[in-house]
N, CA, C and O of each residue as an XYZ file, in Angstrom:
972
protein
N      67.312    112.137    124.575
C      67.424    113.569    125.069
C      66.102    114.168    124.507
O      65.896    115.335    124.839
N      65.165    113.569    123.707
C      64.146    114.665    123.344
C      62.996    113.341    123.682
O      62.979    112.209    123.199
N      62.008    114.019    124.771
C      60.724    113.280    124.963
C      59.837    112.525    124.349
O      59.173    111.590    124.794
N      59.879    113.139    122.965
C      59.173    112.269    121.836
C      59.793    110.800    121.560
O      59.169    109.741    121.509
N      60.920    110.970    121.426
C      61.690    109.436    120.951
C      61.561    108.685    122.001
O      61.274    107.518    121.735
N      61.715    109.041    123.529
C      61.709    108.238    124.337
C      60.048    107.592    124.523
O      59.848    106.497    125.049
N      58.871    108.531    123.963
C      57.882    108.039    124.208
C      57.054    107.240    122.731
O      55.888    106.991    122.426
N      58.341    107.051    122.124
C      57.868    106.096    120.829
C      57.241    106.953    119.530
O      56.805    106.510    118.467
N      57.356    108.393    120.016
C      56.727    109.237    118.653
C      57.578    109.875    117.817
O      57.465    110.997    117.324
N      58.672    108.857    117.662
C      59.898    109.246    116.261
C      59.127    109.643    115.070
O      59.257    110.649    114.372
N      58.195    108.539    114.958
C      57.538    108.639    113.461
C      56.637    110.259    113.296
O      56.217    110.602    112.191
N      56.449    111.071    114.449
C      56.089    112.193    114.159
C      57.063    113.379    113.286
O      56.700    114.227    112.471
N      58.131    113.126    113.701
C      59.210    113.765    113.033
C      59.345    113.098    111.626
O      59.379    113.783    110.603
N      59.419    111.751    111.615
C      59.699    111.519    110.130
C      58.901    111.760    109.286
O      59.415    111.721    108.168
N      57.505    112.077    109.284
C      56.916    112.581    108.439
C      56.814    114.254    108.058
O      56.074    114.820    107.254
N      57.761    114.751    108.881
C      57.930    116.643    108.489
C      58.856    116.545    107.457
O      59.676    115.654    107.236
N      58.611    117.622    106.823
C      59.577    117.942    105.622
C      60.932    118.797    106.711
O      62.142    118.578    106.770
N      60.380    119.429    107.177
C      61.241    120.434    107.759
C      61.435    120.530    109.431
O      60.431    120.976    109.985
N      62.483    120.209    110.275
C      62.437    120.317    111.644
C      63.292    121.537    112.091
O      64.433    121.813    111.721
N      62.505    122.200    112.959
C      63.499    123.347    113.676
C      63.945    122.961    114.854
O      63.208    122.179    115.455
N      65.286    123.385    115.552
C      65.672    122.907    116.503
C      65.917    124.427    116.865
O      66.340    125.273    116.077
N      65.595    124.622    118.136
C      65.962    126.198    118.966
C      66.967    125.992    120.182
O      66.654    125.485    121.259
N      68.125    126.429    119.861
C      69.279    126.074    121.202
C      69.319    125.246    121.476
O      69.362    125.097    122.697
N      69.340    123.924    120.540
C      69.782    122.597    121.028
C      70.741    122.023    120.074
O      70.455    121.099    119.313
N      71.625    122.466    120.125
C      72.524    122.086    118.852
C      73.043    120.441    119.231
O      73.203    119.646    118.305
N      73.257    120.072    120.511
C      73.354    118.713    120.887
C      72.115    117.727    120.436
O      72.169    116.513    120.635
N      71.416    118.130    120.045
C      70.036    117.188    119.348
C      70.451    117.028    117.936
O      69.840    116.111    117.387
N      71.300    117.639    117.183
C      71.513    117.669    115.865
C      71.725    116.348    115.563
O      70.902    115.826    114.811
N      72.838    115.539    116.063
C      73.327    114.203    115.706
C      72.395    113.530    115.794
O      72.253    112.853    114.776
N      71.321    113.290    116.860
C      70.264    112.314    116.866
C      69.376    112.489    115.715
O      68.904    111.438    115.282
N      68.990    113.721    115.034
C      67.628    113.628    114.444
C      68.679    113.395    113.123
O      68.253    112.405    112.528
N      69.602    113.801    112.600
C      70.137    113.426    111.418
C      70.313    111.858    111.163
O      70.176    111.297    110.076
N      70.644    111.264    112.382
C      70.892    109.728    112.508
C      69.351    108.922    112.207
O      69.175    107.768    111.817
N      68.242    110.072    112.572
C      66.683    109.019    112.537
C      65.730    109.527    111.422
O      64.667    108.949    111.196
N      66.107    110.541    110.780
C      65.246    111.311    109.764
C      65.748    111.708    108.803
O      66.927    112.040    108.919
N      65.170    111.833    107.609
C      65.570    112.527    106.453
C      65.119    114.134    106.068
O      65.531    114.756    105.089
N      64.235    114.599    107.021
C      63.956    115.999    107.069
C      64.740    117.155    107.155
O      65.441    117.304    108.156
N      64.738    117.961    106.308
C      65.680    119.065    106.436
C      65.631    119.812    107.884
O      64.617    119.915    108.575
N      66.947    120.321    108.214
C      66.861    120.568    109.834
C      67.273    121.944    109.719
O      68.238    122.129    108.978
N      66.814    122.858    110.228
C      67.096    124.312    110.544
C      67.553    124.399    112.102
O      66.821    123.928    112.972
N      68.731    124.989    112.403
C      69.269    125.125    113.672
C      69.147    126.794    113.778
O      69.667    127.576    112.983
N      68.262    127.191    115.057
C      68.373    128.446    115.346
C      69.112    128.641    116.688
O      69.129    127.853    117.634
N      69.773    129.948    116.581
C      70.546    130.039    117.884
C      70.140    131.551    118.451
O      70.248    132.603    117.821
N      69.652    131.383    119.789
C      69.212    132.516    120.571
C      70.127    133.054    121.617
O      69.839    133.838    122.521
N      71.114    132.583    121.384
C      72.195    132.752    122.557
C      73.589    132.324    122.265
O      73.700    131.267    121.643
N      74.768    133.015    122.633
C      76.004    132.649    122.592
C      76.329    131.055    122.279
O      76.562    130.329    123.246
N      76.347    130.536    121.026
C      76.605    129.323    120.553
C      77.419    128.400    121.268
O      77.183    127.207    121.459
N      78.719    129.282    121.768
C      79.906    128.640    122.772
C      79.568    128.232    123.998
O      80.210    127.424    124.669
N      78.232    128.953    124.419
C      77.983    128.117    125.688
C      77.264    126.838    125.724
O      77.098    126.189    126.757
N      76.844    126.500    124.561
C      75.936    125.475    124.284
C      76.582    124.052    124.105
O      77.694    123.985    123.582
N      76.053    123.121    124.440
C      76.633    121.643    124.634
C      76.109    121.228    122.977
O      74.963    121.295    122.531
N      77.319    120.804    122.297
C      77.309    120.475    120.592
C      77.492    121.725    120.174
O      77.073    121.794    119.018
N      78.018    123.013    120.636
C      78.303    123.843    119.957
C      79.488    124.601    120.330
O      79.829    125.641    119.768
N      80.216    123.948    121.471
C      81.093    124.956    122.438
C      82.379    124.668    121.570
O      83.141    125.623    121.724
N      82.869    123.820    120.800
C      84.104    123.900    120.404
C      84.131    124.196    119.006
O      83.096    124.104    118.346
N      85.303    124.569    118.449
C      85.575    124.861    116.826
C      85.005    123.534    115.940
O      84.309    123.653    114.931
N      85.340    122.549    116.385
C      85.146    121.219    115.921
C      83.679    121.066    115.744
O      83.130    120.792    114.677
N      83.017    121.294    117.034
C      81.669    121.176    117.158
C      80.822    121.984    116.200
O      79.759    121.527    115.780
N      81.224    123.048    115.884
C      80.625    124.084    114.950
C      80.912    123.705    113.855
O      79.813    123.652    113.303
N      81.766    123.347    113.026
C      82.223    123.003    111.735
C      81.193    121.869    111.434
O      80.701    121.806    110.308
N      80.786    120.802    112.587
C      80.300    119.565    112.149
C      78.785    120.228    111.579
O      78.221    119.992    110.510
N      78.249    121.361    112.975
C      77.019    121.740    112.503
C      76.673    122.021    111.438
O      75.575    121.717    110.972
N      77.936    122.935    110.604
C      77.727    123.797    109.554
C      77.575    122.885    108.182
O      76.958    123.247    107.181
N      78.511    121.182    108.402
C      78.135    120.449    107.483
C      77.010    119.792    107.766
O      76.725    119.155    106.752
N      76.146    119.587    108.677
C      75.038    118.298    108.891
C      73.710    119.343    108.908
O      72.831    118.715    108.317
N      73.239    120.482    109.264
C      72.335    121.113    109.029
C      72.068    121.608    107.559
O      72.960    121.623    106.711
N      70.551    122.080    107.277
C      70.388    122.718    105.966
C      70.447    124.312    106.432
O      70.621    125.117    105.516
N      70.346    124.718    107.485
C      70.220    126.007    107.572
C      70.490    126.563    108.907
O      69.617    126.270    109.724
N      71.298    127.166    109.283
C      71.201    128.042    110.577
C      71.144    129.384    110.839
O      71.928    130.245    110.440
N      70.094    129.531    111.590
C      69.143    131.117    111.958
C      70.060    131.544    113.390
O      70.242    130.861    114.397
N      70.602    133.067    113.040
C      71.089    133.535    114.315
C      69.944    134.805    114.649
O      69.362    135.397    113.739
N      69.748    135.087    116.007
C      68.733    136.065    116.296
C      69.644    137.688    116.014
O      69.078    138.780    116.051
N      70.750    137.541    115.810
C      72.034    138.857    115.617
C      73.074    138.639    115.188
O      73.562    137.518    115.327
N      73.609    139.446    114.659
C      75.068    139.340    114.206
C      75.938    139.037    115.288
O      76.893    138.262    115.243
N      75.537    139.717    116.291
C      76.615    139.351    117.298
C      76.361    137.790    117.451
O      77.421    137.167    117.395
N      75.477    137.162    117.590
C      75.357    135.709    117.587
C      76.283    134.922    117.000
O      77.047    134.049    117.411
N      75.991    135.549    115.667
C      76.519    135.041    114.783
C      77.852    134.831    114.928
O      78.440    133.751    114.876
N      78.415    136.183    115.160
C      80.144    136.492    115.096
C      80.651    135.256    116.144
O      81.612    134.518    115.923
N      79.969    135.220    117.069
C      80.393    133.940    118.153
C      80.411    132.586    117.317
O      81.416    131.887    117.189
N      79.239    132.326    116.797
C      79.407    131.010    116.117
C      80.708    131.056    115.442
O      81.561    130.237    115.784
N      81.031    132.142    114.280
C      82.270    131.900    113.732
C      83.621    132.455    114.391
O      84.626    132.700    113.724
N      83.542    132.600    115.573
C      84.687    133.006    116.338
C      85.817    131.582    116.151
O      85.366    130.436    116.151
N      86.902    131.793    116.041
C      87.777    130.624    115.685
C      87.578    129.844    114.747
O      88.414    128.959    114.561
N      86.574    129.926    113.997
C      86.581    129.145    112.853
C      87.916    129.282    111.439
O      88.390    130.367    111.105
N      88.153    128.481    111.054
C      88.560    129.026    109.501
C      87.439    129.559    108.728
O      86.226    129.399    108.863
N      88.225    130.325    107.767
C      87.600    131.022    106.723
C      86.538    130.048    105.844
O      86.838    129.595    104.739
N      85.200    129.789    106.538
C      84.389    129.028    105.881
C      83.046    129.388    105.322
O      82.600    130.418    105.828
N      82.395    128.916    104.560
C      81.191    129.676    103.836
C      80.326    130.029    104.829
O      80.345    129.396    105.884
N      79.425    131.110    104.634
C      78.354    131.593    105.267
C      77.017    131.323    104.735
O      75.958    131.679    105.252
N      77.180    130.606    103.567
C      76.058    130.345    102.871
C      74.670    129.913    103.792
O      73.593    130.502    103.889
N      74.977    129.094    104.200
C      74.157    128.424    104.882
C      73.269    129.083    106.432
O      72.391    128.672    107.191
N      74.076    130.241    106.303
C      73.461    130.931    107.974
C      72.791    132.153    107.377
O      72.994    132.477    106.207
N      71.959    132.857    108.225
C      71.235    134.028    108.073
C      71.051    134.630    109.311
O      71.319    133.967    110.313
N      70.590    135.908    109.436
C      70.607    136.527    110.607
C      68.761    136.962    110.370
O      68.376    137.434    109.301
N      67.829    136.710    111.514
C      66.826    137.189    111.520
C      66.383    137.502    112.907
O      66.488    136.752    113.878
N      65.842    138.780    112.883
C      65.715    139.600    114.073
C      64.377    139.351    114.517
O      63.534    138.932    113.724
N      64.073    139.608    115.896
C      63.051    139.493    116.631
C      61.893    140.506    115.714
O      62.343    141.411    115.010
N      60.475    140.271    115.794
C      59.825    141.503    115.068
C      58.628    141.842    116.384
O      58.469    141.291    117.473
N      58.142    142.619    115.939
C      56.954    143.509    116.591
C      56.017    143.909    115.984
O      56.178    144.472    114.902
N      54.784    143.717    116.535
C      53.914    144.736    115.848
C      53.698    145.913    116.125
O      53.704    146.336    117.281
N      53.383    146.903    114.687
C      53.885    148.115    114.891
C      52.540    148.784    115.439
O      51.427    148.271    115.554
N      52.983    150.122    115.752
C      52.260    150.687    116.340
C      51.132    151.673    115.504
O      51.543    152.498    114.687
N      49.560    151.496    115.809
C      48.599    151.860    115.081
C      48.090    153.285    115.340
O      47.457    153.913    114.492
N      48.413    153.783    116.606
C      48.040    154.795    117.091
C      49.068    155.703    117.962
O      50.069    155.234    118.503
N      48.737    156.875    118.015
C      49.657    157.747    118.613
C      49.041    157.634    120.278
O      47.848    157.414    120.483
N      49.943    157.801    121.290
C      49.883    157.710    122.595
C      50.369    159.103    123.336
O      51.318    159.675    122.798
N      49.910    159.587    124.299
C      50.538    160.510    124.743
C      51.384    160.258    125.832
O      51.213    159.512    126.796
N      52.273    160.953    125.554
C      53.479    160.584    126.043
C      53.548    161.189    127.869
O      53.182    162.339    128.112
N      53.982    160.388    128.854
C      53.999    160.956    130.196
C      55.424    160.834    130.589
O      56.135    159.847    130.399
N      55.815    162.124    131.250
C      57.202    162.472    131.862
C      57.660    161.267    132.789
O      57.823    161.465    133.993
N      57.846    160.138    132.278
C      58.543    158.885    133.036
C      59.417    158.253    132.427
O      59.372    158.235    131.197
N      60.372    157.615    133.079
C      61.393    156.822    132.693
C      60.912    155.396    133.218
O      60.144    155.128    134.142
N      61.799    154.329    132.092
C      60.959    153.058    132.416
C      62.376    152.087    132.273
O      63.408    152.218    131.614
N      61.982    151.256    133.040
C      63.099    150.115    133.087
C      62.479    148.785    133.027
O      61.874    148.492    134.059
N      62.466    147.864    132.058
C      62.239    146.682    131.944
C      62.936    145.193    131.850
O      63.772    145.010    130.966
N      62.661    144.329    132.586
C      63.725    143.401    132.899
C      64.128    142.683    134.127
O      63.636    143.084    135.182
N      64.784    141.884    134.148
C      65.068    141.278    135.430
C      65.705    142.327    136.530
O      66.519    143.179    136.174
N      65.280    142.198    137.855
C      65.753    143.338    138.743
C      67.264    142.729    138.887
O      67.278    142.119    139.957
N      68.239    142.663    138.403
C      69.587    142.480    139.196
C      70.585    143.025    138.367
O      70.358    143.439    137.231
N      71.846    143.032    138.995
C      72.925    143.504    138.477
C      73.489    143.287    137.163
O      74.048    144.221    136.589
N      73.392    142.102    136.613
C      73.497    141.724    135.037
C      72.608    142.187    134.082
O      72.688    141.927    132.881
N      71.648    142.964    134.679
C      71.022    143.838    133.705
C      70.882    145.120    134.089
O      69.864    145.787    133.901
N      72.119    145.590    134.756
C      72.320    146.765    135.431
C      71.213    147.824    136.169
O      71.147    149.053    136.177
N      70.553    146.987    136.653
C      69.252    147.379    137.746
C      69.711    148.540    138.832
O      69.224    149.666    138.925
N      70.868    147.924    139.698
C      71.359    148.963    140.489
C      71.753    150.399    139.920
O      71.379    151.505    140.310
N      72.616    150.056    138.887
C      72.957    151.257    138.055
C      71.594    152.406    137.867
O      71.666    153.585    138.215
N      70.629    151.896    137.373
C      68.973    152.579    136.678
C      68.806    153.211    138.249
O      68.742    154.437    138.334
N      68.736    152.416    139.470
C      68.025    152.844    140.738
C      69.048    153.949    141.240
O      68.635    154.994    141.743
N      70.326    153.691    141.093
C      71.304    155.006    141.770
C      71.203    156.097    140.667
O      70.929    157.123    141.289
N      71.281    156.377    139.424
C      70.930    157.240    138.421
C      69.918    158.122    138.957
O      69.888    159.347    139.071
N      68.913    157.012    139.324
C      67.253    158.034    139.449
C      67.053    158.540    140.471
O      66.026    159.204    140.613
N      68.052    158.377    141.606
C      67.754    158.926    142.536
C      68.059    160.986    142.213
O      67.286    161.924    142.408
N      69.499    160.968    141.675
C      69.957    162.452    141.320
C      68.872    162.837    140.077
O      68.962    164.027    139.774
N      68.055    162.226    139.439
C      67.339    162.709    138.337
C      66.093    163.200    139.237
O      65.767    164.382    139.347
N      65.584    162.347    139.730
C      64.340    162.843    139.834
C      63.819    163.735    141.244
O      62.697    164.149    141.538
N      65.154    163.837    141.981
C      65.492    164.869    142.634
C      65.758    166.505    142.332
O      65.708    167.507    143.045
N      66.039    166.288    141.041
C      66.371    167.690    140.261
C      65.131    167.874    139.430
O      64.481    168.918    139.394
N      64.859    166.782    138.772
C      63.719    167.119    137.897
C      62.246    166.638    138.349
O      61.739    165.683    137.759
N      61.722    167.137    139.143
C      60.508    167.041    140.132
C      59.289    166.628    139.304
O      58.460    165.906    139.857
N      59.108    166.975    138.148
C      57.729    166.828    137.468
C      57.673    165.265    136.532
O      56.767    164.836    135.817
N      59.143    164.600    136.905
C      59.330    163.140    136.026
C      59.216    161.923    137.317
O      59.606    162.195    138.452
N      58.839    161.049    137.089
C      58.662    159.740    137.868
C      59.337    158.501    137.003
O      59.442    158.509    135.777
N      59.701    157.613    137.729
C      60.276    156.215    136.850
C      59.620    154.664    137.380
O      59.554    154.239    138.534
N      59.340    154.253    136.578
C      58.801    152.850    136.518
C      59.737    151.504    136.508
O      60.724    151.637    135.785
N      59.647    150.457    137.049
C      60.314    149.485    136.838
C      59.231    148.192    136.489
O      58.055    148.425    136.770
N      59.499    147.050    135.986
C      58.941    146.011    135.389
C      59.678    145.195    135.529
O      60.776    145.270    134.979
N      59.343    144.155    136.292
C      60.108    142.881    136.249
C      60.362    142.251    137.683
O      59.859    142.902    138.599
N      60.930    141.305    137.983
C      61.320    140.739    138.932
C      62.392    140.079    139.159
O      63.296    140.511    138.444
N      62.803    139.022    139.982
C      64.235    138.503    140.119
C      64.013    137.393    141.635
O      63.869    137.673    142.825
N      64.075    136.001    140.852
C      63.959    134.609    141.868
C      64.608    135.205    142.961
O      63.990    135.505    143.983
N      66.130    135.449    142.778
C      66.812    135.847    143.603
C      67.030    137.210    144.193
O      68.030    137.879    143.931
N      66.142    137.575    144.935
C      66.005    139.083    144.851
C      66.751    139.864    145.689
O      66.773    139.620    146.895
N      67.400    140.820    145.185
C      68.433    141.668    146.171
C      67.467    143.108    145.864
O      66.922    143.612    144.882
N      67.624    143.443    147.403
C      67.204    144.679    147.540
C      67.712    145.894    147.211
O      68.772    146.159    147.777
N      67.166    146.928    146.276
C      67.582    147.928    145.809
C      67.058    149.248    146.336
O      65.879    149.580    146.209
N      67.832    149.868    146.837
C      66.916    151.328    147.488
C      66.364    152.049    145.964
O      67.083    152.057    144.965
N      65.062    152.598    145.991
C      64.551    153.270    145.439
C      63.791    154.628    145.644
O      63.185    154.841    146.694
N      63.833    155.566    144.598
C      63.607    156.822    144.955
C      62.035    156.537    145.352
O      61.425    155.493    145.121
N      61.446    157.892    146.102
C      59.817    157.669    146.614
C      59.005    157.576    145.333
O      57.915    157.011    145.240
N      59.851    158.375    144.071
C      58.980    158.265    142.980
C      59.337    156.968    141.895
O      58.885    156.993    140.750
N      59.770    156.398    142.143
C      60.395    155.197    141.546
C      59.348    154.087    141.803
O      59.500    153.612    142.929
N      58.346    153.536    141.119
C      57.259    151.989    141.424
C      57.793    151.178    140.653
O      58.169    151.380    139.498
N      57.844    150.264    141.245
C      58.286    148.525    140.679
C      56.900    148.136    140.633
O      56.140    148.097    141.600
N      56.610    147.831    139.352
C      55.249    147.257    138.850
C      55.176    145.338    139.204
O      54.126    144.703    139.300
N      56.367    144.848    139.318
C      56.590    143.564    139.306
C      56.650    142.794    137.817
O      57.165    143.364    136.855
N      56.155    141.625    137.727
C      55.953    140.895    136.843
C      54.489    141.185    136.282
O      53.493    141.103    137.002
N      54.445    141.562    134.807
C      52.761    142.184    134.405
C      52.803    141.381    132.929
O      53.821    140.968    132.374
N      51.359    141.268    132.421
C      51.264    140.842    130.826
C      52.112    141.612    129.876
O      52.370    142.811    129.982
N      52.535    140.780    128.903
C      53.459    141.518    127.950
C      52.455    142.821    127.172
O      52.927    143.919    126.880
N      51.387    142.525    126.991
C      50.520    143.741    126.384
C      50.303    144.636    127.080
O      49.939    145.677    126.533
N      50.487    144.594    129.147
C      50.770    145.945    129.709
C      51.908    146.464    129.442
O      51.936    147.658    129.143
N      52.910    145.832    129.476
C      54.442    146.054    129.287
C      54.632    147.072    128.174
O      55.299    148.103    128.262
N      53.844    146.572    126.939
C      53.648    147.483    125.670
C      53.093    148.970    126.107
O      53.628    150.043    125.827
N      52.063    148.793    126.752
C      51.175    149.908    126.811
C      52.072    150.766    128.094
O      51.824    151.962    127.944
N      52.565    150.657    128.715
C      53.435    151.104    129.845
C      54.631    151.908    128.985
O      55.015    153.036    129.297
N      55.100    151.223    127.972
C      56.532    151.954    126.925
C      55.532    152.930    125.942
O      56.038    154.012    125.645
N      54.785    152.784    125.649
C      54.051    153.623    124.789
C      53.837    155.053    125.601
O      53.813    156.183    125.113
N      53.733    154.778    126.576
C      53.486    156.246    127.404
C      54.736    156.666    128.210
O      54.602    157.556    129.049
N      55.832    156.140    128.034
C      56.841    156.496    128.804
C      57.863    157.254    127.557
O      57.978    156.900    126.384
N      58.646    158.589    128.377
C      59.314    159.138    127.357
C      60.836    158.391    127.113
O      61.378    158.321    126.010
N      61.354    157.897    128.273
C      62.578    157.552    128.033
C      62.306    155.719    128.609
O      61.419    155.299    129.351
N      63.371    154.992    127.972
C      63.367    153.632    128.425
C      64.907    153.389    128.589
O      65.499    154.001    127.700
N      65.812    152.669    129.466
C      66.732    152.524    129.819
C      67.116    151.281    130.090
O      66.635    150.688    131.055
N      68.203    150.607    129.132
C      68.171    149.082    129.155
C      70.169    149.177    129.456
O      70.896    149.103    128.465
N      70.680    149.307    130.610
C      71.768    149.322    131.068
C      72.671    148.042    131.157
O      73.702    148.012    131.830
N      72.168    146.928    130.379
C      72.766    145.855    130.851
C      74.136    145.223    130.806
O      74.561    144.931    129.688
N      74.845    144.985    131.798
C      76.097    144.579    132.148
C      76.693    143.160    131.332
O      77.818    143.018    130.854
N      75.721    142.313    131.336
C      76.160    141.003    130.535
C      75.780    141.370    128.986
O      75.058    142.311    128.657
N      76.437    140.402    128.065
C      76.112    140.502    126.559
C      74.702    140.171    126.091
O      74.407    138.991    125.905
N      74.009    140.925    125.934
C      72.483    140.595    125.425
C      72.528    139.794    124.027
O      73.074    140.467    123.152
N      72.205    138.855    123.709
C      72.150    138.361    122.429
C      71.819    138.937    121.452
O      72.465    138.952    120.404
N      70.432    139.672    121.714
C      69.464    140.594    120.809
C      69.215    141.768    121.984
O      69.921    142.772    122.075
N      68.130    141.472    122.831
C      67.509    142.940    123.687
C      66.106    143.455    123.248
O      65.711    144.581    122.946
N      65.532    142.322    123.313
C      64.013    142.774    122.610
C      63.447    143.712    123.682
O      62.406    144.162    123.203
N      63.614    144.149    124.740
C      63.218    145.340    125.429
C      63.444    146.516    124.766
O      62.540    147.343    124.879
N      64.590    146.889    123.969
C      65.151    147.931    123.551
C      64.336    148.382    122.148
O      64.004    149.454    121.643
N      64.170    146.622    121.725
C      63.192    147.049    119.971
C      62.038    147.430    120.812
O      61.775    148.617    120.618
N      61.332    146.935    121.583
C      60.121    147.317    121.687
C      59.512    148.781    122.350
O      58.428    149.315    122.115
N      60.580    149.216    123.237
C      60.940    150.895    123.753
C      60.900    151.194    122.384
O      59.745    151.313    121.976
N      61.738    151.350    121.569
C      62.069    152.148    120.171
C      60.666    152.093    119.248
O      60.142    153.136    118.860
N      60.335    151.300    119.062
C      58.730    150.815    118.395
C      57.725    151.704    118.991
O      56.770    152.051    118.296
N      57.838    152.114    120.216
C      56.502    152.507    120.736
C      57.229    154.228    121.046
O      56.873    155.007    121.931
N      58.128    154.408    120.184
C      58.539    156.140    120.365
C      59.035    156.059    121.460
O      58.814    157.198    121.873
N      59.721    155.384    122.513
C      60.608    156.134    123.634
C      61.838    156.035    123.176
O      62.261    155.180    122.398
N      62.621    157.226    123.831
C      63.899    157.446    123.764
C      64.783    156.582    124.365
O      64.739    156.635    125.594
N      65.616    155.759    123.875
C      66.204    154.646    124.273
C      67.743    154.974    124.717
O      68.415    155.761    124.051
N      68.300    154.280    125.967
C      69.377    154.507    126.181
C      69.766    153.112    126.658
O      69.217    152.509    127.580
N      70.915    152.620    125.821
C      71.626    151.182    125.823
C      73.162    151.138    126.217
O      74.053    151.945    125.952
N      73.206    149.838    126.997
C      74.590    149.907    127.131
C      75.328    149.120    125.685
O      74.599    148.371    125.034
N      76.428    149.279    125.344
C      76.779    148.790    124.083
C      77.676    147.448    124.366
O      78.906    147.453    124.419
N      76.948    146.446    124.516
C      76.794    144.776    124.644
C      76.064    144.192    123.995
O      74.946    144.560    123.637
N      76.598    143.207    123.757
C      76.185    142.083    122.548
C      75.440    142.869    121.374
O      75.823    143.869    120.767
N      74.310    142.156    121.234
C      73.444    142.582    120.360
C      72.581    143.683    120.160
O      71.943    144.097    119.192
N      72.798    144.220    121.883
C      71.777    145.249    122.075
C      71.779    146.840    120.980
O      70.871    147.637    120.743
N      73.216    146.790    120.521
C      73.128    147.934    119.680
C      72.887    147.635    118.192
O      73.360    148.336    117.297
N      72.066    146.471    117.966
C      71.576    146.162    116.811
C      69.774    146.422    116.614
O      69.057    146.379    115.614
N      69.483    146.700    118.070
C      67.774    146.850    118.311
C      67.290    148.101    117.998
O      66.091    148.349    117.868
N      68.317    149.013    117.855
C      67.544    150.026    118.019
C      68.457    151.516    117.378
O      68.696    152.538    118.022
N      68.775    151.270    116.175
C      69.776    152.283    115.291
C      69.599    153.747    116.029
O      70.745    154.183    115.917
N      69.038    154.506    116.541
C      69.001    155.571    117.181
C      69.315    155.734    118.455
O      69.484    156.813    119.023
N      69.410    154.448    119.008
C      69.450    154.836    120.719
C      70.695    155.441    120.934
O      71.522    155.722    120.066
N      70.782    155.628    122.177
C      71.885    156.410    122.580
C      72.449    155.178    123.511
O      71.774    154.520    124.301
N      74.461    154.959    123.104
C      74.740    154.071    123.394
C      75.746    154.467    124.646
O      76.587    155.354    124.504
N      75.620    153.877    125.645
C      76.539    154.535    126.637
C      78.054    154.163    126.569
O      78.272    152.958    126.699
N      78.998    154.861    126.413
C      80.372    154.581    126.157
C      80.956    153.784    127.419
O      81.525    152.700    127.283
N      80.803    154.295    128.432
C      81.276    153.890    129.845
C      79.815    153.525    130.787
O      79.037    154.454    131.004
N      79.577    152.463    131.194
C      78.494    152.325    131.908
C      78.517    152.446    133.223
O      78.990    151.614    133.997
N      78.000    153.502    133.520
C      78.142    154.153    135.123
C      76.626    154.634    135.320
O      75.950    154.840    134.312
N      76.035    154.833    136.693
C      75.261    155.647    137.095
C      75.210    156.831    137.018
O      74.156    157.468    136.981
N      76.702    157.465    136.969
C      76.879    158.698    136.484
C      76.404    158.960    135.116
O      75.553    159.824    134.901
N      76.920    158.251    134.192
C      76.697    158.317    132.579
C      75.175    158.132    132.404
O      74.565    158.830    131.594
N      74.582    157.238    133.123
C      72.990    156.978    132.815
C      72.407    158.031    133.149
O      71.528    158.402    132.370
N      72.665    158.895    134.403
C      72.522    159.860    134.731
C      72.390    161.327    134.008
O      71.583    162.162    134.416
N      73.257    161.555    132.904
C      74.207    162.620    132.051
C      73.301    162.261    130.972
O      72.651    163.165    130.446
N      73.160    160.962    130.538
C      72.243    160.865    129.158
C      70.664    161.111    129.606
O      70.002    161.824    128.851
N      70.272    160.783    130.321
C      68.604    160.886    130.691
C      68.398    162.319    131.083
O      67.265    162.770    130.914
N      69.203    163.001    131.517
C      69.231    164.695    131.860
C      69.171    165.411    130.554
O      68.450    166.398    130.406
N      70.215    164.735    129.235
C      70.174    165.328    128.334
C      69.132    165.392    127.530
O      68.948    166.398    126.844
N      68.043    164.007    127.479
C      67.045    163.809    126.810
C      66.038    164.796    127.777
O      65.126    165.357    127.169
N      66.136    165.011    129.076
C      64.822    165.745    129.619
C      65.213    167.292    128.987
O      64.356    167.968    128.417
N      66.184    167.612    129.110
C      66.411    168.898    129.060
C      66.341    169.598    127.396
O      66.067    170.783    127.205
N      66.645    168.609    126.284
C      66.598    168.683    125.033
C      65.053    168.233    124.171
O      64.707    167.150    123.700
N      64.401    169.465    124.212
C      62.929    169.159    123.938
C      62.868    168.553    122.388
O      61.789    168.218    121.899
């Protein structure tokens, strides 16, 4: 299952004090049979969707086998323990993504930003629809989208709504730094939601859906109780009008 084993490089693992496995619970059994190293298992997504952690018995075996389990959010941790008996959580820990702090103030522009895959799972269609009403009514504002989608579906956008496509992470942070408002309206349950964290760290007012681990990314974000273009419009306009 692991190319290093098949290429005869298993000794590389055997010399390590600690082995980290990321999102690969199915590999745990292979490693514990062949090495004596401590094993730390990281979950970046819902464990119940992964081979080796889908069932209650799978997850009990993992708890008994590895030395530590790390989750990127409390939401991911709750999914791991869902359906399990009342077991000890001593081996587990939540460690959030981190980001470098802002070292200088950057002048904000009257712009609204969306970063992510341009699909309905991320709520991009709702964002585009809300922006027509916002940009028609508040003519001094503009909107920016950053991202792409391999299975691209065309969404009509306002003439003041520009899609920059896929750009470097450094440039993304720069655009977030200059944007007054960031919108992350995901329909699917984000395991964490790094874009929300990055937007908040850059001083943007953040509007998010109340899904998955997103509420853990920015404590002061506006959480959409009902995910719709009408509510996105309402919350964006509330931020524009409230100086």
